[in-house]
Tab-separated table of N, CA and C in Angstrom:
chain	number	residue	atom	x	y	z
J	1	MET	N	-204.253	-18.107	-147.929
J	1	MET	CA	-204.580	-17.590	-149.249
J	1	MET	C	-205.776	-18.369	-149.785
J	2	ASP	N	-206.880	-17.672	-150.011
J	2	ASP	CA	-208.122	-18.302	-150.463
J	2	ASP	C	-208.235	-18.387	-151.976
J	3	MET	N	-207.149	-18.149	-152.651
J	3	MET	CA	-207.195	-18.162	-154.105
J	3	MET	C	-206.195	-19.175	-154.640
J	4	GLN	N	-206.424	-19.575	-155.870
J	4	GLN	CA	-205.535	-20.516	-156.540
J	4	GLN	C	-204.570	-19.739	-157.415
J	5	VAL	N	-203.271	-19.789	-157.075
J	5	VAL	CA	-202.247	-19.105	-157.863
J	5	VAL	C	-201.475	-20.154	-158.650
J	6	ASN	N	-201.430	-19.980	-159.965
J	6	ASN	CA	-200.698	-20.887	-160.846
J	6	ASN	C	-199.743	-20.080	-161.702
J	7	MET	N	-198.706	-20.746	-162.170
J	7	MET	CA	-197.762	-20.124	-163.083
J	7	MET	C	-197.641	-21.029	-164.299
J	8	ARG	N	-197.797	-20.431	-165.476
J	8	ARG	CA	-197.646	-21.181	-166.723
J	8	ARG	C	-196.633	-20.453	-167.586
J	9	TRP	N	-195.961	-21.188	-168.457
J	9	TRP	CA	-194.952	-20.588	-169.315
J	9	TRP	C	-195.579	-19.575	-170.265
J	10	ALA	N	-194.871	-18.503	-170.481
J	10	ALA	CA	-195.300	-17.488	-171.445
J	10	ALA	C	-194.974	-17.962	-172.853
J	11	ALA	N	-195.577	-17.309	-173.821
J	11	ALA	CA	-195.327	-17.577	-175.240
J	11	ALA	C	-195.016	-16.250	-175.936
J	12	LYS	N	-194.433	-16.337	-177.117
J	12	LYS	CA	-194.113	-15.127	-177.883
J	12	LYS	C	-195.322	-14.212	-178.016
J	13	GLU	N	-196.488	-14.809	-178.197
J	13	GLU	CA	-197.724	-14.047	-178.408
J	13	GLU	C	-198.103	-13.200	-177.193
J	14	ASP	N	-197.540	-13.480	-176.045
J	14	ASP	CA	-197.852	-12.725	-174.823
J	14	ASP	C	-197.098	-11.398	-174.746
J	15	GLN	N	-196.108	-11.208	-175.609
J	15	GLN	CA	-195.190	-10.075	-175.481
J	15	GLN	C	-195.887	-8.716	-175.397
J	16	ASP	N	-196.759	-8.386	-176.334
J	16	ASP	CA	-197.369	-7.056	-176.339
J	16	ASP	C	-198.274	-6.837	-175.132
J	17	ARG	N	-199.035	-7.850	-174.768
J	17	ARG	CA	-199.916	-7.750	-173.604
J	17	ARG	C	-199.108	-7.535	-172.329
J	18	LEU	N	-197.993	-8.249	-172.192
J	18	LEU	CA	-197.152	-8.103	-171.001
J	18	LEU	C	-196.410	-6.766	-171.011
J	19	ALA	N	-196.044	-6.275	-172.185
J	19	ALA	CA	-195.429	-4.944	-172.273
J	19	ALA	C	-196.420	-3.884	-171.798
J	20	ASP	N	-197.692	-4.048	-172.145
J	20	ASP	CA	-198.724	-3.120	-171.673
J	20	ASP	C	-198.887	-3.213	-170.155
J	21	LEU	N	-198.817	-4.429	-169.619
J	21	LEU	CA	-198.902	-4.610	-168.169
J	21	LEU	C	-197.745	-3.888	-167.487
J	22	ARG	N	-196.549	-4.010	-168.030
J	22	ARG	CA	-195.376	-3.322	-167.478
J	22	ARG	C	-195.634	-1.817	-167.415
J	23	ALA	N	-196.180	-1.257	-168.485
J	23	ALA	CA	-196.445	0.184	-168.530
J	23	ALA	C	-197.420	0.599	-167.426
J	24	VAL	N	-198.453	-0.201	-167.207
J	24	VAL	CA	-199.441	0.109	-166.163
J	24	VAL	C	-198.813	-0.002	-164.770
J	25	VAL	N	-198.096	-1.092	-164.525
J	25	VAL	CA	-197.534	-1.345	-163.201
J	25	VAL	C	-196.462	-0.307	-162.832
J	26	LEU	N	-195.635	0.065	-163.780
J	26	LEU	CA	-194.528	0.981	-163.484
J	26	LEU	C	-194.888	2.455	-163.632
J	27	TYR	N	-196.078	2.762	-164.115
J	27	TYR	CA	-196.459	4.131	-164.424
J	27	TYR	C	-196.223	5.098	-163.253
J	28	ASP	N	-196.783	4.798	-162.089
J	28	ASP	CA	-196.669	5.722	-160.952
J	28	ASP	C	-195.213	5.940	-160.533
J	29	ASP	N	-194.451	4.856	-160.395
J	29	ASP	CA	-193.061	4.991	-159.955
J	29	ASP	C	-192.212	5.720	-160.995
J	30	LEU	N	-192.358	5.372	-162.257
J	30	LEU	CA	-191.568	6.036	-163.298
J	30	LEU	C	-191.958	7.510	-163.428
J	31	ASN	N	-193.240	7.797	-163.289
J	31	ASN	CA	-193.695	9.191	-163.333
J	31	ASN	C	-193.096	9.982	-162.168
J	32	ARG	N	-193.144	9.407	-160.974
J	32	ARG	CA	-192.582	10.054	-159.784
J	32	ARG	C	-191.099	10.355	-159.977
J	33	LEU	N	-190.403	9.441	-160.660
J	33	LEU	CA	-188.967	9.607	-160.906
J	33	LEU	C	-188.675	10.467	-162.144
J	34	GLY	N	-189.743	10.922	-162.826
J	34	GLY	CA	-189.565	11.729	-164.028
J	34	GLY	C	-189.028	10.945	-165.208
J	35	LYS	N	-189.269	9.623	-165.238
J	35	LYS	CA	-188.692	8.752	-166.272
J	35	LYS	C	-189.729	8.034	-167.133
J	36	TYR	N	-191.026	8.331	-166.946
J	36	TYR	CA	-192.023	7.595	-167.720
J	36	TYR	C	-192.020	8.055	-169.173
J	37	ASP	N	-191.956	7.102	-170.078
J	37	ASP	CA	-192.066	7.333	-171.514
J	37	ASP	C	-192.908	6.195	-172.067
J	38	ASP	N	-194.062	6.533	-172.604
J	38	ASP	CA	-195.046	5.538	-173.026
J	38	ASP	C	-194.495	4.537	-174.039
J	39	VAL	N	-193.599	4.972	-174.915
J	39	VAL	CA	-193.018	4.076	-175.921
J	39	VAL	C	-191.871	3.272	-175.319
J	40	ASN	N	-190.957	3.942	-174.641
J	40	ASN	CA	-189.771	3.262	-174.103
J	40	ASN	C	-190.103	2.221	-173.038
J	41	VAL	N	-191.121	2.455	-172.238
J	41	VAL	CA	-191.456	1.497	-171.184
J	41	VAL	C	-191.843	0.144	-171.790
J	42	ARG	N	-192.484	0.176	-172.926
J	42	ARG	CA	-192.861	-1.064	-173.618
J	42	ARG	C	-191.685	-1.638	-174.416
J	43	ALA	N	-190.926	-0.746	-175.060
J	43	ALA	CA	-189.788	-1.191	-175.880
J	43	ALA	C	-188.755	-1.913	-175.025
J	44	ARG	N	-188.504	-1.430	-173.825
J	44	ARG	CA	-187.521	-2.083	-172.953
J	44	ARG	C	-187.969	-3.499	-172.603
J	45	PHE	N	-189.259	-3.668	-172.373
J	45	PHE	CA	-189.765	-5.012	-172.100
J	45	PHE	C	-189.563	-5.913	-173.311
J	46	ARG	N	-189.956	-5.435	-174.473
J	46	ARG	CA	-189.841	-6.249	-175.697
J	46	ARG	C	-188.395	-6.657	-175.961
J	47	LYS	N	-187.469	-5.771	-175.660
J	47	LYS	CA	-186.044	-6.026	-175.901
J	47	LYS	C	-185.501	-7.160	-175.024
J	48	THR	N	-186.037	-7.297	-173.823
J	48	THR	CA	-185.500	-8.286	-172.878
J	48	THR	C	-186.459	-9.458	-172.610
J	49	PHE	N	-187.635	-9.453	-173.232
J	49	PHE	CA	-188.609	-10.521	-173.026
J	49	PHE	C	-188.091	-11.822	-173.617
J	50	ASP	N	-188.087	-12.855	-172.810
J	50	ASP	CA	-187.667	-14.189	-173.235
J	50	ASP	C	-188.693	-15.188	-172.713
J	51	PRO	N	-189.630	-15.624	-173.577
J	51	PRO	CA	-190.686	-16.512	-173.097
J	51	PRO	C	-190.162	-17.818	-172.494
J	52	GLU	N	-188.961	-18.214	-172.888
J	52	GLU	CA	-188.376	-19.449	-172.364
J	52	GLU	C	-188.124	-19.373	-170.847
J	53	HIS	N	-188.005	-18.161	-170.319
J	53	HIS	CA	-187.716	-17.980	-168.899
J	53	HIS	C	-188.774	-17.134	-168.188
J	54	THR	N	-189.949	-17.006	-168.804
J	54	THR	CA	-191.001	-16.138	-168.270
J	54	THR	C	-192.264	-16.942	-167.998
J	55	TRP	N	-192.881	-16.643	-166.884
J	55	TRP	CA	-194.151	-17.262	-166.519
J	55	TRP	C	-195.253	-16.211	-166.505
J	56	ILE	N	-196.448	-16.652	-166.857
J	56	ILE	CA	-197.660	-15.868	-166.660
J	56	ILE	C	-198.219	-16.310	-165.306
J	57	ILE	N	-198.543	-15.348	-164.467
J	57	ILE	CA	-199.123	-15.633	-163.156
J	57	ILE	C	-200.642	-15.572	-163.297
J	58	GLU	N	-201.295	-16.643	-162.895
J	58	GLU	CA	-202.756	-16.707	-162.956
J	58	GLU	C	-203.314	-16.851	-161.552
J	59	VAL	N	-204.401	-16.157	-161.305
J	59	VAL	CA	-205.104	-16.235	-160.030
J	59	VAL	C	-206.545	-16.629	-160.325
J	60	ASP	N	-206.943	-17.772	-159.782
J	60	ASP	CA	-208.286	-18.298	-160.030
J	60	ASP	C	-208.615	-18.321	-161.525
J	61	GLY	N	-207.611	-18.691	-162.329
J	61	GLY	CA	-207.809	-18.824	-163.768
J	61	GLY	C	-207.694	-17.535	-164.560
J	62	ASN	N	-207.491	-16.404	-163.886
J	62	ASN	CA	-207.357	-15.121	-164.577
J	62	ASN	C	-205.909	-14.664	-164.581
J	63	GLU	N	-205.476	-14.087	-165.693
J	63	GLU	CA	-204.118	-13.579	-165.788
J	63	GLU	C	-203.949	-12.405	-164.828
J	64	ALA	N	-202.942	-12.502	-163.955
J	64	ALA	CA	-202.746	-11.477	-162.927
J	64	ALA	C	-201.360	-10.856	-162.974
J	65	GLY	N	-200.453	-11.384	-163.802
J	65	GLY	CA	-199.113	-10.812	-163.847
J	65	GLY	C	-198.146	-11.709	-164.577
J	66	CYS	N	-196.864	-11.391	-164.379
J	66	CYS	CA	-195.800	-12.177	-165.000
J	66	CYS	C	-194.528	-12.032	-164.175
J	67	VAL	N	-193.587	-12.926	-164.442
J	67	VAL	CA	-192.271	-12.882	-163.798
J	67	VAL	C	-191.301	-13.682	-164.658
J	68	ALA	N	-190.049	-13.233	-164.679
J	68	ALA	CA	-189.009	-13.951	-165.423
J	68	ALA	C	-187.855	-14.265	-164.478
J	69	LEU	N	-187.251	-15.417	-164.690
J	69	LEU	CA	-186.073	-15.833	-163.931
J	69	LEU	C	-185.095	-16.427	-164.936
J	70	LYS	N	-184.026	-15.664	-165.223
J	70	LYS	CA	-183.089	-16.048	-166.278
J	70	LYS	C	-181.741	-16.437	-165.692
J	71	PRO	N	-181.133	-17.493	-166.216
J	71	PRO	CA	-179.774	-17.838	-165.798
J	71	PRO	C	-178.831	-16.681	-166.129
J	72	LYS	N	-177.918	-16.434	-165.204
J	72	LYS	CA	-176.939	-15.347	-165.384
J	72	LYS	C	-175.592	-15.920	-164.973
J	73	GLY	N	-174.903	-16.527	-165.913
J	73	GLY	CA	-173.664	-17.208	-165.587
J	73	GLY	C	-173.952	-18.540	-164.923
J	74	GLU	N	-172.915	-19.139	-164.321
J	74	GLU	CA	-173.064	-20.467	-163.712
J	74	GLU	C	-173.691	-20.440	-162.325
J	75	ASP	N	-173.517	-19.339	-161.600
J	75	ASP	CA	-173.902	-19.327	-160.200
J	75	ASP	C	-175.003	-18.329	-159.878
J	76	ALA	N	-175.699	-17.819	-160.888
J	76	ALA	CA	-176.646	-16.755	-160.589
J	76	ALA	C	-177.850	-16.768	-161.521
J	77	TYR	N	-178.869	-16.073	-161.070
J	77	TYR	CA	-180.089	-15.872	-161.843
J	77	TYR	C	-180.457	-14.399	-161.771
J	78	LEU	N	-181.196	-13.956	-162.786
J	78	LEU	CA	-181.724	-12.608	-162.815
J	78	LEU	C	-183.243	-12.694	-162.729
J	79	LEU	N	-183.799	-12.095	-161.687
J	79	LEU	CA	-185.247	-12.002	-161.529
J	79	LEU	C	-185.672	-10.671	-162.137
J	80	GLU	N	-186.551	-10.723	-163.124
J	80	GLU	CA	-186.985	-9.485	-163.757
J	80	GLU	C	-188.424	-9.614	-164.244
J	81	HIS	N	-188.941	-8.493	-164.697
J	81	HIS	CA	-190.302	-8.445	-165.238
J	81	HIS	C	-191.319	-9.058	-164.273
J	82	PHE	N	-191.195	-8.717	-163.004
J	82	PHE	CA	-192.109	-9.213	-161.973
J	82	PHE	C	-193.194	-8.162	-161.793
J	83	TYR	N	-194.298	-8.358	-162.500
J	83	TYR	CA	-195.375	-7.381	-162.499
J	83	TYR	C	-196.682	-8.055	-162.101
J	84	ILE	N	-197.331	-7.486	-161.110
J	84	ILE	CA	-198.654	-7.939	-160.696
J	84	ILE	C	-199.639	-6.839	-161.074
J	85	ASP	N	-200.676	-7.202	-161.810
J	85	ASP	CA	-201.708	-6.254	-162.209
J	85	ASP	C	-202.229	-5.529	-160.957
J	86	PRO	N	-202.392	-4.209	-161.023
J	86	PRO	CA	-202.864	-3.467	-159.840
J	86	PRO	C	-204.142	-4.027	-159.222
J	87	ALA	N	-205.016	-4.607	-160.022
J	87	ALA	CA	-206.255	-5.193	-159.495
J	87	ALA	C	-205.978	-6.385	-158.576
J	88	TYR	N	-204.780	-6.966	-158.663
J	88	TYR	CA	-204.426	-8.138	-157.861
J	88	TYR	C	-203.377	-7.838	-156.796
J	89	GLN	N	-202.878	-6.626	-156.752
J	89	GLN	CA	-201.845	-6.284	-155.775
J	89	GLN	C	-202.416	-6.262	-154.364
J	90	GLY	N	-201.542	-6.510	-153.393
J	90	GLY	CA	-201.958	-6.488	-151.990
J	90	GLY	C	-202.610	-7.767	-151.504
J	91	ARG	N	-202.523	-8.829	-152.266
J	91	ARG	CA	-203.142	-10.112	-151.891
J	91	ARG	C	-202.108	-11.197	-151.597
J	92	ARG	N	-200.848	-10.804	-151.460
J	92	ARG	CA	-199.749	-11.718	-151.157
J	92	ARG	C	-199.406	-12.654	-152.319
J	93	ILE	N	-199.832	-12.291	-153.513
J	93	ILE	CA	-199.514	-13.065	-154.702
J	93	ILE	C	-198.016	-12.992	-154.968
J	94	GLY	N	-197.439	-11.806	-154.848
J	94	GLY	CA	-196.002	-11.642	-155.046
J	94	GLY	C	-195.205	-12.493	-154.076
J	95	THR	N	-195.651	-12.555	-152.834
J	95	THR	CA	-194.989	-13.391	-151.822
J	95	THR	C	-195.030	-14.854	-152.248
J	96	HIS	N	-196.186	-15.321	-152.675
J	96	HIS	CA	-196.341	-16.715	-153.105
J	96	HIS	C	-195.424	-17.022	-154.295
J	97	VAL	N	-195.408	-16.129	-155.277
J	97	VAL	CA	-194.611	-16.354	-156.487
J	97	VAL	C	-193.120	-16.346	-156.156
J	98	LEU	N	-192.681	-15.381	-155.364
J	98	LEU	CA	-191.262	-15.301	-155.025
J	98	LEU	C	-190.821	-16.520	-154.218
J	99	LYS	N	-191.642	-16.961	-153.298
J	99	LYS	CA	-191.328	-18.166	-152.513
J	99	LYS	C	-191.205	-19.375	-153.438
J	100	THR	N	-192.099	-19.498	-154.397
J	100	THR	CA	-192.079	-20.602	-155.360
J	100	THR	C	-190.802	-20.576	-156.196
J	101	LEU	N	-190.443	-19.396	-156.703
J	101	LEU	CA	-189.253	-19.287	-157.557
J	101	LEU	C	-187.971	-19.584	-156.785
J	102	LEU	N	-187.858	-19.039	-155.577
J	102	LEU	CA	-186.629	-19.244	-154.798
J	102	LEU	C	-186.484	-20.685	-154.308
J	103	ALA	N	-187.579	-21.441	-154.317
J	103	ALA	CA	-187.536	-22.843	-153.893
J	103	ALA	C	-187.208	-23.802	-155.047
J	104	ARG	N	-187.158	-23.300	-156.255
J	104	ARG	CA	-186.863	-24.164	-157.402
J	104	ARG	C	-185.484	-24.798	-157.234
J	105	ALA	N	-185.366	-26.050	-157.582
J	105	ALA	CA	-184.119	-26.800	-157.383
J	105	ALA	C	-182.923	-26.128	-158.048
J	106	GLU	N	-183.098	-25.636	-159.272
J	106	GLU	CA	-181.964	-25.056	-159.985
J	106	GLU	C	-181.495	-23.725	-159.378
J	107	VAL	N	-182.309	-23.132	-158.527
J	107	VAL	CA	-181.965	-21.850	-157.905
J	107	VAL	C	-181.254	-22.054	-156.562
J	108	GLN	N	-181.436	-23.208	-155.968
J	108	GLN	CA	-180.879	-23.474	-154.644
J	108	GLN	C	-179.373	-23.227	-154.597
J	109	GLY	N	-178.940	-22.436	-153.622
J	109	GLY	CA	-177.530	-22.136	-153.445
J	109	GLY	C	-176.979	-21.106	-154.420
J	110	ARG	N	-177.815	-20.607	-155.305
J	110	ARG	CA	-177.392	-19.631	-156.303
J	110	ARG	C	-177.746	-18.212	-155.849
J	111	ILE	N	-177.077	-17.241	-156.452
J	111	ILE	CA	-177.382	-15.841	-156.178
J	111	ILE	C	-178.472	-15.393	-157.144
J	112	VAL	N	-179.467	-14.706	-156.615
J	112	VAL	CA	-180.538	-14.146	-157.438
J	112	VAL	C	-180.409	-12.624	-157.388
J	113	HIS	N	-180.287	-12.022	-158.569
J	113	HIS	CA	-180.145	-10.571	-158.706
J	113	HIS	C	-181.456	-9.977	-159.212
J	114	LEU	N	-181.691	-8.729	-158.854
J	114	LEU	CA	-182.844	-8.001	-159.380
J	114	LEU	C	-182.576	-6.520	-159.251
J	115	ASN	N	-183.403	-5.738	-159.904
J	115	ASN	CA	-183.400	-4.314	-159.622
J	115	ASN	C	-184.842	-3.862	-159.474
J	116	VAL	N	-185.017	-2.879	-158.611
J	116	VAL	CA	-186.335	-2.327	-158.314
J	116	VAL	C	-186.195	-0.809	-158.375
J	117	LEU	N	-187.252	-0.154	-158.781
J	117	LEU	CA	-187.207	1.302	-158.888
J	117	LEU	C	-187.119	1.949	-157.505
J	118	GLN	N	-186.380	3.027	-157.425
J	118	GLN	CA	-186.283	3.790	-156.175
J	118	GLN	C	-187.691	4.136	-155.698
J	119	GLY	N	-187.957	3.901	-154.410
J	119	GLY	CA	-189.241	4.249	-153.819
J	119	GLY	C	-190.362	3.271	-154.076
J	120	SER	N	-190.099	2.195	-154.816
J	120	SER	CA	-191.147	1.220	-155.123
J	120	SER	C	-191.509	0.423	-153.876
J	121	PRO	N	-192.816	0.242	-153.634
J	121	PRO	CA	-193.226	-0.593	-152.500
J	121	PRO	C	-192.779	-2.052	-152.654
J	122	ALA	N	-192.449	-2.495	-153.864
J	122	ALA	CA	-191.990	-3.871	-154.088
J	122	ALA	C	-190.693	-4.153	-153.343
J	123	ARG	N	-189.931	-3.132	-153.059
J	123	ARG	CA	-188.656	-3.330	-152.354
J	123	ARG	C	-188.867	-4.022	-151.008
J	124	ARG	N	-189.953	-3.718	-150.324
J	124	ARG	CA	-190.230	-4.358	-149.023
J	124	ARG	C	-190.405	-5.870	-149.170
J	125	LEU	N	-191.045	-6.294	-150.251
J	125	LEU	CA	-191.204	-7.730	-150.514
J	125	LEU	C	-189.837	-8.386	-150.631
J	126	TYR	N	-188.957	-7.796	-151.416
J	126	TYR	CA	-187.641	-8.388	-151.627
J	126	TYR	C	-186.837	-8.409	-150.326
J	127	GLU	N	-186.930	-7.366	-149.545
J	127	GLU	CA	-186.204	-7.326	-148.271
J	127	GLU	C	-186.706	-8.409	-147.321
J	128	ARG	N	-188.010	-8.695	-147.341
J	128	ARG	CA	-188.555	-9.773	-146.494
J	128	ARG	C	-187.946	-11.129	-146.857
J	129	PHE	N	-187.531	-11.280	-148.102
J	129	PHE	CA	-186.916	-12.528	-148.556
J	129	PHE	C	-185.397	-12.493	-148.441
J	130	GLY	N	-184.858	-11.474	-147.801
J	130	GLY	CA	-183.431	-11.416	-147.547
J	130	GLY	C	-182.605	-10.722	-148.605
J	131	PHE	N	-183.235	-10.159	-149.628
J	131	PHE	CA	-182.478	-9.420	-150.634
J	131	PHE	C	-181.845	-8.203	-149.974
J	132	ALA	N	-180.585	-7.946	-150.306
J	132	ALA	CA	-179.848	-6.803	-149.765
J	132	ALA	C	-179.389	-5.922	-150.920
J	133	VAL	N	-179.210	-4.650	-150.630
J	133	VAL	CA	-178.793	-3.686	-151.644
J	133	VAL	C	-177.324	-3.901	-151.992
J	134	ASP	N	-177.053	-4.056	-153.282
J	134	ASP	CA	-175.683	-4.146	-153.794
J	134	ASP	C	-175.195	-2.775	-154.229
J	135	SER	N	-176.068	-2.035	-154.900
J	135	SER	CA	-175.749	-0.681	-155.341
J	135	SER	C	-177.055	-0.003	-155.717
J	136	GLU	N	-176.983	1.298	-155.917
J	136	GLU	CA	-178.165	2.025	-156.353
J	136	GLU	C	-177.751	3.293	-157.072
J	137	ASP	N	-178.679	3.792	-157.878
J	137	ASP	CA	-178.480	5.071	-158.528
J	137	ASP	C	-179.756	5.879	-158.341
J	138	GLU	N	-179.913	6.949	-159.094
J	138	GLU	CA	-181.071	7.813	-158.879
J	138	GLU	C	-182.384	7.162	-159.302
J	139	VAL	N	-182.334	6.098	-160.085
J	139	VAL	CA	-183.542	5.442	-160.574
J	139	VAL	C	-183.717	4.033	-160.002
J	140	ASP	N	-182.653	3.249	-159.965
J	140	ASP	CA	-182.746	1.829	-159.610
J	140	ASP	C	-182.009	1.482	-158.326
J	141	VAL	N	-182.537	0.456	-157.655
J	141	VAL	CA	-181.856	-0.171	-156.529
J	141	VAL	C	-181.552	-1.596	-156.977
J	142	PHE	N	-180.276	-1.973	-156.964
J	142	PHE	CA	-179.845	-3.307	-157.382
J	142	PHE	C	-179.662	-4.152	-156.133
J	143	MET	N	-180.318	-5.310	-156.098
J	143	MET	CA	-180.334	-6.152	-154.903
J	143	MET	C	-180.011	-7.594	-155.286
J	144	SER	N	-179.592	-8.376	-154.282
J	144	SER	CA	-179.354	-9.800	-154.512
J	144	SER	C	-179.504	-10.568	-153.205
J	145	VAL	N	-179.669	-11.865	-153.360
J	145	VAL	CA	-179.725	-12.786	-152.224
J	145	VAL	C	-179.201	-14.128	-152.710
J	146	ARG	N	-178.582	-14.879	-151.810
J	146	ARG	CA	-178.213	-16.251	-152.140
J	146	ARG	C	-179.342	-17.133	-151.640
J	147	SER	N	-179.951	-17.853	-152.551
J	147	SER	CA	-181.057	-18.727	-152.187
J	147	SER	C	-180.540	-19.857	-151.305
J	148	SER	N	-181.271	-20.141	-150.244
J	148	SER	CA	-180.802	-21.191	-149.324
J	148	SER	C	-180.973	-22.557	-149.954
J	149	GLU	N	-180.094	-23.463	-149.563
J	149	GLU	CA	-180.112	-24.822	-150.121
J	149	GLU	C	-180.984	-25.727	-149.290
């Protein structure tokens, strides 16, 4: 990787910008599934955005995406809001970020849950890291993995 990827904590002020990023990143998949709604796609992000557990992903000093990892009970985490700006997709940034998050000490030995939209190319990334399907419906695929210790 010839680029510098950094992660910094998000702040409350990032909420609207990241909600807009979510709308851009999910547009094609949600449209394909007949579920895109310009207002709701942003509102759902705002409802669950927690800067205390969210990072801004920077590539060579430029904002390229975001990701959240929230505690979910004593033995689990929820990975959500993992969005890479389309201009930065396909550069293995997602691989780098996911490897970094799963290596965090507090995640070791814990189960990490996520959901991905049906048909999303992001599912291949998660499968490469050992995530397996727990359940699915017409819109979402729910996956998890136990992070190795």
